[in-house]
Coordinates of C-alpha atoms in Angstrom, one line a residue:
M1 CA -0.2 -0.1 0.2
A2 CA 1.6 3.5 -0.5
T3 CA 1.9 5.7 2.0
S4 CA 1.4 9.8 0.1
K5 CA 4.0 12.2 1.3
K6 CA 4.5 14.6 4.5
V7 CA 2.9 17.4 3.8
V8 CA 4.8 21.3 5.1
T9 CA 2.8 24.1 4.8
R10 CA 4.4 27.3 4.0
E11 CA 4.4 28.6 7.7
E12 CA 6.0 25.6 9.4
W13 CA 8.6 25.9 7.0
E14 CA 9.5 29.2 7.3
G15 CA 9.4 28.7 11.2
K16 CA 12.0 25.8 10.6
L17 CA 14.2 27.9 8.2
R18 CA 14.3 31.4 11.7
D19 CA 15.3 28.7 14.3
V20 CA 18.6 27.7 12.1
K21 CA 21.1 29.4 13.3
I22 CA 23.8 30.5 10.2
R23 CA 26.3 34.1 12.4
K24 CA 26.8 36.8 9.7
E25 CA 31.0 35.7 9.4
D26 CA 30.6 32.4 8.5
M27 CA 28.3 33.5 5.0
N28 CA 31.1 37.0 5.1
R29 CA 33.6 33.7 4.5
L30 CA 31.5 32.2 2.1
V31 CA 31.3 35.4 -0.1
M32 CA 34.8 36.3 0.2
N33 CA 35.6 32.7 0.2
F34 CA 33.6 32.7 -3.8
L35 CA 34.8 36.7 -4.5
V36 CA 38.4 35.6 -3.6
T37 CA 38.8 32.3 -5.9
E38 CA 36.8 33.6 -9.1
G39 CA 38.9 36.1 -8.9
F40 CA 37.1 39.6 -7.9
V41 CA 40.0 41.4 -6.4
D42 CA 38.0 45.0 -7.4
A43 CA 35.1 43.5 -4.8
A44 CA 37.3 41.8 -2.6
D45 CA 38.3 44.4 -2.0
R46 CA 35.4 47.2 -1.7
F47 CA 33.7 43.3 0.1
R48 CA 36.7 43.3 2.9
V49 CA 36.5 47.1 3.7
E50 CA 32.6 47.7 4.1
S51 CA 32.1 43.7 6.2
G52 CA 35.6 43.7 7.7
T53 CA 36.2 40.2 7.0
Q54 CA 39.5 39.7 6.0
P55 CA 40.6 37.7 2.9
E56 CA 42.9 33.8 3.6
I57 CA 45.5 35.8 1.1
D58 CA 47.1 38.7 -0.5
L59 CA 45.2 40.4 -2.8
A60 CA 47.6 41.5 -4.6
T61 CA 48.3 37.7 -5.5
I62 CA 44.6 37.5 -7.3
T63 CA 45.7 40.5 -9.8
D64 CA 48.7 38.5 -10.5
R65 CA 46.8 35.2 -10.9
M66 CA 43.6 37.0 -13.3
E67 CA 46.7 37.9 -15.9
V68 CA 47.8 34.5 -16.2
K69 CA 44.3 33.1 -17.0
K70 CA 44.0 36.2 -19.3
A71 CA 47.3 35.6 -21.3
V72 CA 45.8 31.6 -21.7
Q73 CA 42.3 32.7 -22.6
S74 CA 44.1 34.6 -25.3
G75 CA 45.7 32.6 -26.5
N76 CA 49.2 34.4 -25.5
V77 CA 50.6 31.2 -24.2
Q78 CA 54.0 31.8 -24.0
E79 CA 53.2 35.0 -20.8
A80 CA 50.9 33.1 -19.2
I81 CA 53.7 30.3 -19.1
E82 CA 56.6 33.9 -17.8
K83 CA 54.2 34.9 -15.3
I84 CA 53.8 32.1 -14.1
N85 CA 57.0 31.6 -13.8
D86 CA 57.5 34.8 -12.2
L87 CA 54.4 33.6 -9.3
D88 CA 56.4 30.3 -8.4
P89 CA 58.2 28.4 -10.1
T90 CA 57.7 25.4 -8.7
I91 CA 53.7 25.0 -10.5
L92 CA 54.6 24.1 -13.5
D93 CA 58.1 21.7 -12.0
T94 CA 55.4 20.3 -9.8
N95 CA 51.8 20.4 -12.0
P96 CA 54.0 18.2 -15.2
E97 CA 50.2 17.3 -16.7
I98 CA 49.3 21.3 -16.1
Y99 CA 52.9 22.4 -18.6
F100 CA 51.9 19.5 -21.4
H101 CA 48.7 21.3 -21.8
L102 CA 49.5 24.6 -21.7
Q103 CA 52.9 23.5 -24.6
Q104 CA 49.9 21.5 -26.3
Q105 CA 47.4 25.2 -26.1
K106 CA 50.4 26.9 -27.9
L107 CA 50.9 24.1 -30.8
I108 CA 46.9 24.9 -31.2
E109 CA 48.1 28.6 -31.2
L110 CA 50.6 27.8 -34.2
I111 CA 48.0 25.9 -36.1
R112 CA 45.3 28.6 -35.2
V113 CA 46.7 31.1 -37.3
G114 CA 48.7 28.8 -40.4
K115 CA 52.0 28.4 -39.1
I116 CA 52.2 24.8 -39.8
H117 CA 56.3 24.5 -40.5
E118 CA 56.7 26.4 -36.9
A119 CA 53.5 24.2 -35.6
L120 CA 55.4 20.5 -36.8
E121 CA 59.0 22.1 -35.9
F122 CA 57.4 22.6 -32.2
A123 CA 55.7 19.2 -31.9
Q124 CA 58.4 16.9 -32.0
E125 CA 60.4 19.3 -29.9
E126 CA 58.8 20.1 -27.3
L127 CA 55.5 17.9 -27.5
A128 CA 57.0 14.2 -29.1
P129 CA 59.5 13.6 -25.8
R130 CA 56.3 14.0 -22.9
G131 CA 54.6 11.6 -25.4
E132 CA 56.6 8.8 -25.2
E133 CA 57.0 8.8 -21.6
N134 CA 53.6 9.0 -20.9
L135 CA 50.5 7.8 -23.1
A136 CA 48.4 9.9 -22.2
F137 CA 50.2 12.9 -23.4
L138 CA 51.0 11.0 -26.7
E139 CA 46.9 10.5 -27.8
E140 CA 46.7 14.8 -27.2
I141 CA 49.7 15.1 -29.2
E142 CA 48.3 13.2 -31.9
K143 CA 44.7 14.4 -31.7
T144 CA 46.2 17.4 -32.1
V145 CA 48.1 16.9 -35.2
A146 CA 45.3 15.7 -36.9
L147 CA 44.0 19.7 -36.7
L148 CA 47.4 19.5 -39.3
V149 CA 45.6 17.3 -41.9
F150 CA 42.7 18.7 -43.0
E151 CA 41.9 21.7 -45.1
D152 CA 38.6 22.4 -43.0
V153 CA 38.9 21.7 -39.0
K154 CA 35.3 21.3 -39.0
N155 CA 36.1 18.3 -40.8
C156 CA 38.3 16.4 -38.2
P157 CA 37.2 15.1 -35.8
Y158 CA 39.2 17.3 -33.3
G159 CA 38.1 20.3 -34.1
E160 CA 36.9 21.6 -30.5
L161 CA 41.1 21.7 -29.9
L162 CA 40.1 25.4 -31.5
D163 CA 37.1 26.4 -29.2
V164 CA 36.9 28.9 -27.5
S165 CA 36.1 26.6 -24.7
Q166 CA 39.4 24.6 -24.8
R167 CA 41.3 27.7 -24.0
L168 CA 39.2 28.3 -20.9
K169 CA 39.5 24.7 -20.0
T170 CA 43.5 25.0 -20.0
A171 CA 42.5 28.6 -18.3
S172 CA 40.7 26.9 -15.6
E173 CA 43.3 24.4 -14.9
V174 CA 46.3 26.5 -14.7
N175 CA 43.7 28.3 -12.0
A176 CA 43.3 25.6 -10.6
A177 CA 47.4 24.4 -9.8
I178 CA 47.9 28.5 -8.3
L179 CA 45.2 28.9 -6.0
T180 CA 46.7 24.9 -5.0
S181 CA 50.3 26.7 -4.4
Q182 CA 49.0 29.2 -3.0
S183 CA 47.2 26.4 0.2
H184 CA 43.9 28.0 -1.5
E185 CA 41.1 25.1 -2.8
K186 CA 40.6 25.4 -6.0
D187 CA 37.7 25.9 -6.5
P188 CA 35.1 28.0 -4.3
K189 CA 32.7 26.8 -1.5
L190 CA 29.5 29.0 -3.2
P191 CA 28.4 26.1 -5.9
S192 CA 28.9 22.9 -3.9
L193 CA 26.9 24.2 -1.2
L194 CA 24.4 24.5 -3.9
K195 CA 24.8 22.1 -5.4
M196 CA 24.0 20.1 -1.9
L197 CA 21.3 22.1 -1.7
I198 CA 19.0 20.8 -4.2
W199 CA 20.5 17.6 -3.5
A200 CA 19.2 17.3 -0.6
Q201 CA 15.9 19.4 -1.7
N202 CA 15.2 15.8 -3.4
Q203 CA 16.0 13.3 -1.6
L204 CA 14.4 15.2 0.6
S205 CA 11.0 15.7 -2.3
E206 CA 10.9 12.0 -1.6
K207 CA 9.2 12.3 1.3
A208 CA 7.4 15.3 1.9
A209 CA 5.4 17.7 0.1
Y210 CA 7.2 21.5 1.1
P211 CA 7.5 25.1 -0.7
R212 CA 11.4 24.4 -1.9
I213 CA 13.0 26.4 -3.7
N214 CA 13.5 25.9 -7.4
N215 CA 15.6 29.6 -9.2
L216 CA 19.0 29.8 -7.1
S217 CA 19.2 33.8 -8.0
T218 CA 16.1 34.7 -6.5
A219 CA 16.2 31.8 -3.8
D220 CA 12.7 32.1 -3.3
L221 CA 10.8 29.6 -1.7
E222 CA 7.8 27.5 -3.8
D223 CA 4.5 26.1 -2.8
P224 CA 4.9 22.3 -3.7
A225 CA 1.6 20.8 -6.3
I226 CA -0.3 18.8 -4.2

């Protein structure tokens, strides 16, 4: 025999929410964590002044990190590598996968602008030796070099490597590596908490009908359909 779900009215639910006590200091630290991790240096500085919340890292390093990220997103890979080494030379030394992906991105940029001879030379001298040491790297090299075979990259099965999304992916990896080197979380806490909220609501919805948040941008409670 099927059991009906427990129904929680809006008044009851809002009462339960009011009983949950969250310190303002904890909320402020959550906001600061998001601003720092995502690189909103000006907003982080203003929030520091207005709320008195101190960031976990020097805000000046955010500017340096964002310059690296911007360089990768713009396709200026060599500039990004130089800035990373200026920031902390051990980052690339201790993250061979990150360094390989930067070199791969450099090859992609050479192919993008049609420097075929230079691209082949770079692949042979800089990337091929790494492929001999790592099969995963070798596979990535082969996919990238395959771009040279097709006159129209739209016909290449790996044409997405030339998409802006590939630059963004590499930039994200580099950003995470820099954050880790600074003993900071590579991902902001806020999105993870929102994912936990969605998961918890879905779990609860299996047992009860209650006002839930469907639009995270407004956080408005919506009454359940009964």
